[in-house]
PDB file of C-alpha atoms and ligand atoms in Angstrom:
ATOM      1  CA  MET A 158     -56.120  24.325 -40.147  1.00  0.00           C
ATOM      2  CA  VAL A 159     -52.493  23.264 -40.205  1.00  0.00           C
ATOM      3  CA  GLU A 160     -49.927  26.025 -40.671  1.00  0.00           C
ATOM      4  CA  LEU A 161     -46.487  25.199 -42.059  1.00  0.00           C
ATOM      5  CA  LYS A 162     -43.714  27.408 -40.663  1.00  0.00           C
ATOM      6  CA  THR A 163     -40.937  29.103 -42.633  1.00  0.00           C
ATOM      7  CA  ASP A 164     -37.282  28.407 -41.819  1.00  0.00           C
ATOM      8  CA  ALA A 165     -37.112  31.842 -40.161  1.00  0.00           C
ATOM      9  CA  ALA A 166     -40.138  31.026 -37.997  1.00  0.00           C
ATOM     10  CA  ILE A 167     -38.581  27.709 -36.969  1.00  0.00           C
ATOM     11  CA  ASP A 168     -35.374  29.517 -36.008  1.00  0.00           C
ATOM     12  CA  ALA A 169     -37.476  31.917 -33.898  1.00  0.00           C
ATOM     13  CA  MET A 170     -39.280  28.961 -32.298  1.00  0.00           C
ATOM     14  CA  ARG A 171     -35.879  27.478 -31.448  1.00  0.00           C
ATOM     15  CA  GLU A 172     -35.187  30.559 -29.301  1.00  0.00           C
ATOM     16  CA  ALA A 173     -38.554  30.218 -27.533  1.00  0.00           C
ATOM     17  CA  GLY A 174     -37.754  26.539 -27.025  1.00  0.00           C
ATOM     18  CA  ARG A 175     -34.400  27.399 -25.514  1.00  0.00           C
ATOM     19  CA  VAL A 176     -36.115  29.576 -22.900  1.00  0.00           C
ATOM     20  CA  VAL A 177     -38.428  26.661 -22.035  1.00  0.00           C
ATOM     21  CA  ALA A 178     -35.440  24.312 -21.683  1.00  0.00           C
ATOM     22  CA  HIS A 179     -33.684  26.745 -19.358  1.00  0.00           C
ATOM     23  CA  ALA A 180     -36.853  27.208 -17.270  1.00  0.00           C
ATOM     24  CA  LEU A 181     -37.247  23.423 -16.962  1.00  0.00           C
ATOM     25  CA  ALA A 182     -33.595  23.088 -15.945  1.00  0.00           C
ATOM     26  CA  ALA A 183     -33.964  25.765 -13.263  1.00  0.00           C
ATOM     27  CA  ALA A 184     -37.052  24.113 -11.793  1.00  0.00           C
ATOM     28  CA  ARG A 185     -35.407  20.680 -11.951  1.00  0.00           C
ATOM     29  CA  THR A 186     -32.272  21.908 -10.212  1.00  0.00           C
ATOM     30  CA  ALA A 187     -34.412  23.445  -7.464  1.00  0.00           C
ATOM     31  CA  ALA A 188     -36.451  20.245  -6.992  1.00  0.00           C
ATOM     32  CA  THR A 189     -34.907  18.833  -3.826  1.00  0.00           C
ATOM     33  CA  VAL A 190     -36.497  17.099  -0.847  1.00  0.00           C
ATOM     34  CA  GLY A 191     -38.462  19.550   1.298  1.00  0.00           C
ATOM     35  CA  ILE A 192     -38.934  22.321  -1.265  1.00  0.00           C
ATOM     36  CA  ARG A 193     -42.443  23.519  -2.116  1.00  0.00           C
ATOM     37  CA  LEU A 194     -43.897  23.067  -5.590  1.00  0.00           C
ATOM     38  CA  SER A 195     -44.717  26.786  -5.639  1.00  0.00           C
ATOM     39  CA  ASP A 196     -40.993  27.523  -5.228  1.00  0.00           C
ATOM     40  CA  LEU A 197     -40.199  25.453  -8.342  1.00  0.00           C
ATOM     41  CA  ASP A 198     -42.826  27.398 -10.254  1.00  0.00           C
ATOM     42  CA  ASP A 199     -41.189  30.638  -9.114  1.00  0.00           C
ATOM     43  CA  ALA A 200     -37.795  29.379 -10.356  1.00  0.00           C
ATOM     44  CA  ALA A 201     -39.195  28.700 -13.832  1.00  0.00           C
ATOM     45  CA  ALA A 202     -41.072  32.005 -13.880  1.00  0.00           C
ATOM     46  CA  THR A 203     -37.891  33.938 -13.095  1.00  0.00           C
ATOM     47  CA  VAL A 204     -36.021  32.367 -16.030  1.00  0.00           C
ATOM     48  CA  ILE A 205     -38.875  33.115 -18.437  1.00  0.00           C
ATOM     49  CA  ARG A 206     -39.240  36.699 -17.256  1.00  0.00           C
ATOM     50  CA  GLU A 207     -35.495  37.399 -17.387  1.00  0.00           C
ATOM     51  CA  ALA A 208     -35.389  36.062 -20.970  1.00  0.00           C
ATOM     52  CA  GLY A 209     -38.040  38.617 -21.963  1.00  0.00           C
ATOM     53  CA  ALA A 210     -40.514  35.817 -22.659  1.00  0.00           C
ATOM     54  CA  ARG A 211     -44.101  35.218 -21.519  1.00  0.00           C
ATOM     55  CA  PRO A 212     -45.293  32.125 -19.617  1.00  0.00           C
ATOM     56  CA  VAL A 213     -48.075  30.691 -21.800  1.00  0.00           C
ATOM     57  CA  PHE A 214     -49.591  28.326 -19.226  1.00  0.00           C
ATOM     58  CA  GLN A 215     -50.515  31.172 -16.885  1.00  0.00           C
ATOM     59  CA  HIS A 216     -54.152  32.241 -17.374  1.00  0.00           C
ATOM     60  CA  TYR A 217     -54.580  29.607 -20.116  1.00  0.00           C
ATOM     61  CA  LYS A 218     -58.143  28.293 -20.188  1.00  0.00           C
ATOM     62  CA  PRO A 219     -59.076  25.460 -22.544  1.00  0.00           C
ATOM     63  CA  SER A 220     -62.803  24.847 -23.053  1.00  0.00           C
ATOM     64  CA  TRP A 221     -62.860  21.906 -20.624  1.00  0.00           C
ATOM     65  CA  ALA A 222     -61.168  23.766 -17.742  1.00  0.00           C
ATOM     66  CA  PRO A 223     -63.307  25.406 -15.048  1.00  0.00           C
ATOM     67  CA  THR A 224     -60.766  28.148 -14.294  1.00  0.00           C
ATOM     68  CA  PRO A 225     -57.725  29.719 -15.985  1.00  0.00           C
ATOM     69  CA  PHE A 226     -54.488  27.875 -15.126  1.00  0.00           C
ATOM     70  CA  PRO A 227     -52.976  29.701 -12.123  1.00  0.00           C
ATOM     71  CA  ALA A 228     -49.251  28.992 -12.608  1.00  0.00           C
ATOM     72  CA  VAL A 229     -46.281  29.036 -14.992  1.00  0.00           C
ATOM     73  CA  THR A 230     -45.596  25.288 -14.874  1.00  0.00           C
ATOM     74  CA  CYS A 231     -47.634  22.119 -14.496  1.00  0.00           C
ATOM     75  CA  LEU A 232     -46.079  20.111 -11.651  1.00  0.00           C
ATOM     76  CA  SER A 233     -47.402  16.552 -11.505  1.00  0.00           C
ATOM     77  CA  VAL A 234     -46.344  14.372  -8.568  1.00  0.00           C
ATOM     78  CA  ASN A 235     -46.571  10.545  -8.424  1.00  0.00           C
ATOM     79  CA  ASP A 236     -50.100   9.490  -9.520  1.00  0.00           C
ATOM     80  CA  THR A 237     -50.735  12.847 -11.216  1.00  0.00           C
ATOM     81  CA  ILE A 238     -50.279  12.322 -14.963  1.00  0.00           C
ATOM     82  CA  VAL A 239     -50.348  15.938 -16.215  1.00  0.00           C
ATOM     83  CA  HIS A 240     -51.741  19.408 -15.367  1.00  0.00           C
ATOM     84  CA  GLY A 241     -50.823  19.353 -11.671  1.00  0.00           C
ATOM     85  CA  ILE A 242     -51.202  22.818 -10.139  1.00  0.00           C
ATOM     86  CA  PRO A 243     -48.114  24.002  -8.206  1.00  0.00           C
ATOM     87  CA  ASP A 244     -49.160  24.409  -4.579  1.00  0.00           C
ATOM     88  CA  ARG A 245     -47.499  24.437  -1.161  1.00  0.00           C
ATOM     89  CA  TYR A 246     -46.845  20.670  -1.155  1.00  0.00           C
ATOM     90  CA  ARG A 247     -43.276  19.921  -0.051  1.00  0.00           C
ATOM     91  CA  LEU A 248     -41.443  17.318  -2.138  1.00  0.00           C
ATOM     92  CA  ARG A 249     -40.594  14.064  -0.358  1.00  0.00           C
ATOM     93  CA  ASP A 250     -37.753  11.616  -0.921  1.00  0.00           C
ATOM     94  CA  GLY A 251     -38.656   9.291  -3.802  1.00  0.00           C
ATOM     95  CA  ASP A 252     -41.375  11.473  -5.340  1.00  0.00           C
ATOM     96  CA  LEU A 253     -41.749  11.152  -9.107  1.00  0.00           C
ATOM     97  CA  LEU A 254     -42.107  14.697 -10.452  1.00  0.00           C
ATOM     98  CA  SER A 255     -43.081  15.824 -13.947  1.00  0.00           C
ATOM     99  CA  ILE A 256     -42.464  19.445 -14.911  1.00  0.00           C
ATOM    100  CA  ASP A 257     -44.240  20.843 -17.973  1.00  0.00           C
ATOM    101  CA  CYS A 258     -43.562  24.384 -19.141  1.00  0.00           C
ATOM    102  CA  GLY A 259     -44.386  26.660 -22.059  1.00  0.00           C
ATOM    103  CA  ALA A 260     -43.098  30.087 -23.051  1.00  0.00           C
ATOM    104  CA  GLU A 261     -43.661  32.612 -25.818  1.00  0.00           C
ATOM    105  CA  LEU A 262     -40.796  34.694 -27.179  1.00  0.00           C
ATOM    106  CA  ASP A 263     -41.233  37.235 -29.984  1.00  0.00           C
ATOM    107  CA  GLY A 264     -44.657  35.773 -30.770  1.00  0.00           C
ATOM    108  CA  TRP A 265     -43.541  32.141 -31.024  1.00  0.00           C
ATOM    109  CA  THR A 266     -44.170  29.367 -28.520  1.00  0.00           C
ATOM    110  CA  GLY A 267     -42.215  26.417 -27.115  1.00  0.00           C
ATOM    111  CA  ASP A 268     -43.574  23.573 -24.943  1.00  0.00           C
ATOM    112  CA  ALA A 269     -41.606  20.809 -23.187  1.00  0.00           C
ATOM    113  CA  ALA A 270     -41.713  18.518 -20.172  1.00  0.00           C
ATOM    114  CA  THR A 271     -39.404  16.309 -18.143  1.00  0.00           C
ATOM    115  CA  SER A 272     -39.902  13.623 -15.481  1.00  0.00           C
ATOM    116  CA  PHE A 273     -37.465  12.562 -12.767  1.00  0.00           C
ATOM    117  CA  THR A 274     -37.192  11.299  -9.205  1.00  0.00           C
ATOM    118  CA  VAL A 275     -36.596  13.641  -6.281  1.00  0.00           C
ATOM    119  CA  GLY A 276     -34.009  12.136  -3.945  1.00  0.00           C
ATOM    120  CA  THR A 277     -33.736   8.351  -3.869  1.00  0.00           C
ATOM    121  CA  PRO A 278     -35.250   6.715  -6.985  1.00  0.00           C
ATOM    122  CA  HIS A 279     -37.444   3.610  -6.912  1.00  0.00           C
ATOM    123  CA  PRO A 280     -36.242   1.154  -9.611  1.00  0.00           C
ATOM    124  CA  ALA A 281     -39.811   0.849 -10.937  1.00  0.00           C
ATOM    125  CA  ASP A 282     -40.021   4.634 -11.362  1.00  0.00           C
ATOM    126  CA  GLN A 283     -36.688   4.715 -13.160  1.00  0.00           C
ATOM    127  CA  GLN A 284     -37.988   2.080 -15.578  1.00  0.00           C
ATOM    128  CA  LEU A 285     -41.156   4.105 -16.169  1.00  0.00           C
ATOM    129  CA  ILE A 286     -39.224   7.335 -16.798  1.00  0.00           C
ATOM    130  CA  THR A 287     -36.690   5.629 -19.060  1.00  0.00           C
ATOM    131  CA  THR A 288     -39.486   4.079 -21.107  1.00  0.00           C
ATOM    132  CA  ALA A 289     -41.240   7.453 -21.452  1.00  0.00           C
ATOM    133  CA  GLU A 290     -37.970   8.950 -22.718  1.00  0.00           C
ATOM    134  CA  GLN A 291     -37.553   6.036 -25.141  1.00  0.00           C
ATOM    135  CA  ALA A 292     -41.119   6.594 -26.387  1.00  0.00           C
ATOM    136  CA  LEU A 293     -40.307  10.257 -27.009  1.00  0.00           C
ATOM    137  CA  THR A 294     -37.099   9.334 -28.851  1.00  0.00           C
ATOM    138  CA  ALA A 295     -39.047   6.856 -30.987  1.00  0.00           C
ATOM    139  CA  ALA A 296     -41.674   9.527 -31.700  1.00  0.00           C
ATOM    140  CA  ILE A 297     -39.028  12.030 -32.782  1.00  0.00           C
ATOM    141  CA  THR A 298     -37.312   9.407 -34.948  1.00  0.00           C
ATOM    142  CA  ALA A 299     -40.663   8.675 -36.628  1.00  0.00           C
ATOM    143  CA  ALA A 300     -41.207  12.391 -37.383  1.00  0.00           C
ATOM    144  CA  GLN A 301     -39.632  12.255 -40.845  1.00  0.00           C
ATOM    145  CA  PRO A 302     -40.820  14.163 -43.908  1.00  0.00           C
ATOM    146  CA  GLY A 303     -43.085  11.831 -45.874  1.00  0.00           C
ATOM    147  CA  ALA A 304     -44.297   9.961 -42.790  1.00  0.00           C
ATOM    148  CA  ARG A 305     -47.682  10.600 -41.147  1.00  0.00           C
ATOM    149  CA  ILE A 306     -48.999  11.539 -37.713  1.00  0.00           C
ATOM    150  CA  GLY A 307     -50.008   7.900 -37.207  1.00  0.00           C
ATOM    151  CA  ASP A 308     -46.371   6.835 -37.494  1.00  0.00           C
ATOM    152  CA  ILE A 309     -45.564   9.041 -34.477  1.00  0.00           C
ATOM    153  CA  SER A 310     -48.589   7.741 -32.539  1.00  0.00           C
ATOM    154  CA  ALA A 311     -47.726   4.129 -33.320  1.00  0.00           C
ATOM    155  CA  ALA A 312     -44.101   4.641 -32.250  1.00  0.00           C
ATOM    156  CA  ILE A 313     -45.189   5.990 -28.857  1.00  0.00           C
ATOM    157  CA  SER A 314     -47.765   3.280 -28.245  1.00  0.00           C
ATOM    158  CA  HIS A 315     -45.414   0.488 -29.359  1.00  0.00           C
ATOM    159  CA  VAL A 316     -42.693   1.448 -26.888  1.00  0.00           C
ATOM    160  CA  SER A 317     -45.202   2.085 -24.076  1.00  0.00           C
ATOM    161  CA  ARG A 318     -47.419  -0.973 -24.559  1.00  0.00           C
ATOM    162  CA  THR A 319     -44.480  -3.339 -25.085  1.00  0.00           C
ATOM    163  CA  ALA A 320     -43.215  -2.313 -21.647  1.00  0.00           C
ATOM    164  CA  GLY A 321     -46.675  -2.929 -20.152  1.00  0.00           C
ATOM    165  CA  TYR A 322     -47.625   0.682 -19.453  1.00  0.00           C
ATOM    166  CA  GLY A 323     -50.964   2.403 -19.992  1.00  0.00           C
ATOM    167  CA  ILE A 324     -51.629   5.491 -22.113  1.00  0.00           C
ATOM    168  CA  PRO A 325     -54.322   7.939 -20.948  1.00  0.00           C
ATOM    169  CA  HIS A 326     -57.067   8.377 -23.526  1.00  0.00           C
ATOM    170  CA  GLY A 327     -57.812  11.799 -24.917  1.00  0.00           C
ATOM    171  CA  PHE A 328     -54.481  13.483 -24.191  1.00  0.00           C
ATOM    172  CA  GLY A 329     -51.442  13.806 -26.435  1.00  0.00           C
ATOM    173  CA  GLY A 330     -49.306  16.063 -28.570  1.00  0.00           C
ATOM    174  CA  HIS A 331     -50.295  18.937 -30.832  1.00  0.00           C
ATOM    175  CA  GLY A 332     -49.239  21.394 -33.455  1.00  0.00           C
ATOM    176  CA  ILE A 333     -47.608  24.509 -32.037  1.00  0.00           C
ATOM    177  CA  GLY A 334     -46.551  27.920 -33.335  1.00  0.00           C
ATOM    178  CA  ARG A 335     -47.968  31.344 -32.523  1.00  0.00           C
ATOM    179  CA  HIS A 336     -50.365  29.460 -30.251  1.00  0.00           C
ATOM    180  CA  MET A 337     -49.506  26.651 -27.842  1.00  0.00           C
ATOM    181  CA  HIS A 338     -52.193  24.342 -29.176  1.00  0.00           C
ATOM    182  CA  GLU A 339     -52.610  24.226 -32.945  1.00  0.00           C
ATOM    183  CA  ASP A 340     -53.669  21.552 -35.420  1.00  0.00           C
ATOM    184  CA  PRO A 341     -52.985  18.732 -35.912  1.00  0.00           C
ATOM    185  CA  ALA A 342     -53.557  16.652 -32.784  1.00  0.00           C
ATOM    186  CA  VAL A 343     -50.883  13.996 -32.211  1.00  0.00           C
ATOM    187  CA  PRO A 344     -52.474  11.059 -30.335  1.00  0.00           C
ATOM    188  CA  ASN A 345     -50.190   8.884 -28.200  1.00  0.00           C
ATOM    189  CA  ASP A 346     -51.819   5.745 -29.567  1.00  0.00           C
ATOM    190  CA  GLY A 347     -52.579   5.004 -33.195  1.00  0.00           C
ATOM    191  CA  ARG A 348     -51.891   3.172 -36.413  1.00  0.00           C
ATOM    192  CA  PRO A 349     -48.933   3.720 -38.740  1.00  0.00           C
ATOM    193  CA  ARG A 350     -49.344   5.291 -42.193  1.00  0.00           C
ATOM    194  CA  ARG A 351     -52.568   7.057 -41.137  1.00  0.00           C
ATOM    195  CA  GLY A 352     -53.375  10.679 -40.474  1.00  0.00           C
ATOM    196  CA  PHE A 353     -51.973  14.025 -41.521  1.00  0.00           C
ATOM    197  CA  PRO A 354     -48.805  13.858 -43.668  1.00  0.00           C
ATOM    198  CA  LEU A 355     -45.601  15.229 -42.128  1.00  0.00           C
ATOM    199  CA  ARG A 356     -44.241  17.993 -44.342  1.00  0.00           C
ATOM    200  CA  PRO A 357     -41.228  20.259 -43.825  1.00  0.00           C
ATOM    201  CA  GLY A 358     -42.386  23.275 -41.807  1.00  0.00           C
ATOM    202  CA  LEU A 359     -44.767  21.323 -39.597  1.00  0.00           C
ATOM    203  CA  VAL A 360     -43.946  21.981 -35.922  1.00  0.00           C
ATOM    204  CA  LEU A 361     -45.279  19.595 -33.292  1.00  0.00           C
ATOM    205  CA  ALA A 362     -45.139  19.111 -29.538  1.00  0.00           C
ATOM    206  CA  LEU A 363     -44.708  15.366 -28.923  1.00  0.00           C
ATOM    207  CA  GLU A 364     -45.563  14.231 -25.406  1.00  0.00           C
ATOM    208  CA  PRO A 365     -45.817  10.611 -24.287  1.00  0.00           C
ATOM    209  CA  MET A 366     -47.679  10.077 -20.986  1.00  0.00           C
ATOM    210  CA  LEU A 367     -47.273   6.652 -19.406  1.00  0.00           C
ATOM    211  CA  ILE A 368     -49.245   4.998 -16.586  1.00  0.00           C
ATOM    212  CA  ALA A 369     -47.250   2.448 -14.579  1.00  0.00           C
ATOM    213  CA  GLY A 370     -50.248   0.279 -13.665  1.00  0.00           C
ATOM    214  CA  GLY A 371     -50.919  -0.579 -17.315  1.00  0.00           C
ATOM    215  CA  THR A 372     -54.476   0.779 -17.425  1.00  0.00           C
ATOM    216  CA  ASP A 373     -55.486   3.650 -19.722  1.00  0.00           C
ATOM    217  CA  HIS A 374     -58.004   4.986 -17.201  1.00  0.00           C
ATOM    218  CA  HIS A 375     -57.638   8.364 -15.568  1.00  0.00           C
ATOM    219  CA  GLN A 376     -59.741  10.796 -13.576  1.00  0.00           C
ATOM    220  CA  THR A 377     -59.809  14.546 -13.141  1.00  0.00           C
ATOM    221  CA  ALA A 378     -59.136  16.066  -9.722  1.00  0.00           C
ATOM    222  CA  PRO A 379     -61.784  18.214  -7.995  1.00  0.00           C
ATOM    223  CA  ASN A 380     -59.848  21.331  -9.094  1.00  0.00           C
ATOM    224  CA  GLY A 381     -60.802  20.461 -12.685  1.00  0.00           C
ATOM    225  CA  TRP A 382     -57.190  20.474 -13.891  1.00  0.00           C
ATOM    226  CA  ALA A 383     -54.971  17.703 -12.507  1.00  0.00           C
ATOM    227  CA  LEU A 384     -55.277  14.340 -14.237  1.00  0.00           C
ATOM    228  CA  HIS A 385     -54.726  11.336 -11.967  1.00  0.00           C
ATOM    229  CA  THR A 386     -54.289   7.636 -12.664  1.00  0.00           C
ATOM    230  CA  SER A 387     -57.449   5.728 -11.695  1.00  0.00           C
ATOM    231  CA  ASP A 388     -55.466   2.902 -10.085  1.00  0.00           C
ATOM    232  CA  GLY A 389     -53.215   5.148  -7.996  1.00  0.00           C
ATOM    233  CA  SER A 390     -50.107   3.985  -9.858  1.00  0.00           C
ATOM    234  CA  ARG A 391     -47.462   6.497 -10.883  1.00  0.00           C
ATOM    235  CA  ALA A 392     -47.191   8.269 -14.209  1.00  0.00           C
ATOM    236  CA  ALA A 393     -44.452   9.902 -16.279  1.00  0.00           C
ATOM    237  CA  HIS A 394     -44.678  12.643 -18.922  1.00  0.00           C
ATOM    238  CA  VAL A 395     -41.937  13.913 -21.247  1.00  0.00           C
ATOM    239  CA  GLU A 396     -42.202  16.360 -24.136  1.00  0.00           C
ATOM    240  CA  HIS A 397     -40.231  18.161 -26.822  1.00  0.00           C
ATOM    241  CA  THR A 398     -41.268  20.658 -29.474  1.00  0.00           C
ATOM    242  CA  ILE A 399     -39.851  19.522 -32.838  1.00  0.00           C
ATOM    243  CA  ALA A 400     -39.885  20.782 -36.418  1.00  0.00           C
ATOM    244  CA  ILE A 401     -40.143  18.554 -39.479  1.00  0.00           C
ATOM    245  CA  THR A 402     -37.367  19.634 -41.865  1.00  0.00           C
ATOM    246  CA  THR A 403     -36.153  18.265 -45.194  1.00  0.00           C
ATOM    247  CA  HIS A 404     -33.243  16.795 -43.224  1.00  0.00           C
ATOM    248  CA  GLY A 405     -35.482  15.147 -40.617  1.00  0.00           C
ATOM    249  CA  PRO A 406     -36.761  16.158 -37.189  1.00  0.00           C
ATOM    250  CA  ARG A 407     -35.163  19.139 -35.418  1.00  0.00           C
ATOM    251  CA  ILE A 408     -35.642  19.404 -31.639  1.00  0.00           C
ATOM    252  CA  LEU A 409     -36.431  23.014 -30.674  1.00  0.00           C
ATOM    253  CA  THR A 410     -36.606  22.665 -26.869  1.00  0.00           C
ATOM    254  CA  LEU A 411     -32.990  21.772 -26.079  1.00  0.00           C
ATOM    255  CA  PRO A 412     -30.896  24.134 -23.881  1.00  0.00           C
TER     256      PRO A 412
HETATM  257 MG1   MG B1389     -46.331  20.739 -22.323  1.00  0.00          MG
HETATM  258 MG1   MG B1390     -47.845  20.162 -25.032  1.00  0.00          MG
END
């Protein structure tokens, strides 16, 4: 069931989204060569706690997961696409890191992700990250009242495929509100003018995931959570929570 949000609810979700943006910024600032992933998770957790919010990833257990998620952020390094578990790995120069974070404030949820290089960037990684950001921008631009979910999906796949990157099957964006994952699903690949119509009040998390090697194949790590590229190539993931309004898309997860 798809729930349309009131203007007041969207304003409340903006505040939850702001907490997520600040948590992402804190983790990103802390992400220097030699620091442990668990320390970045702690940095995000501190921001969320001090804002009076709740980290929604922690203890989250979707039907396919073997265990509840043990951390506040998903930290995905290099060939990890999404759902990396923060551990004691120390970041190395040139690592491609994706940080995904969600928080609930006053009963409303925000969800966002960013990808960047730690230390010295590889040009190929910069191209991958830039394309992921362009795919997200295209997705947001497509999220106009009167359009459909398929227009968002097609925008993401067009930008990604044109650049030669793969898109992992079975993972994508989602409705969001009182819960992190609500209807409708927002696939990262699809056909324009198909799917659920975009009406004012619909709030969506849009999240392109790109695989550098160009294949769509992926595999799940032994921990049952982390999603890796099958070819060992690197991946990037970016995400914003947005609301469809009569004036167009409104990004809720900016600082
Ligand atoms: Mg997310
Ligand atoms: Mg999401």
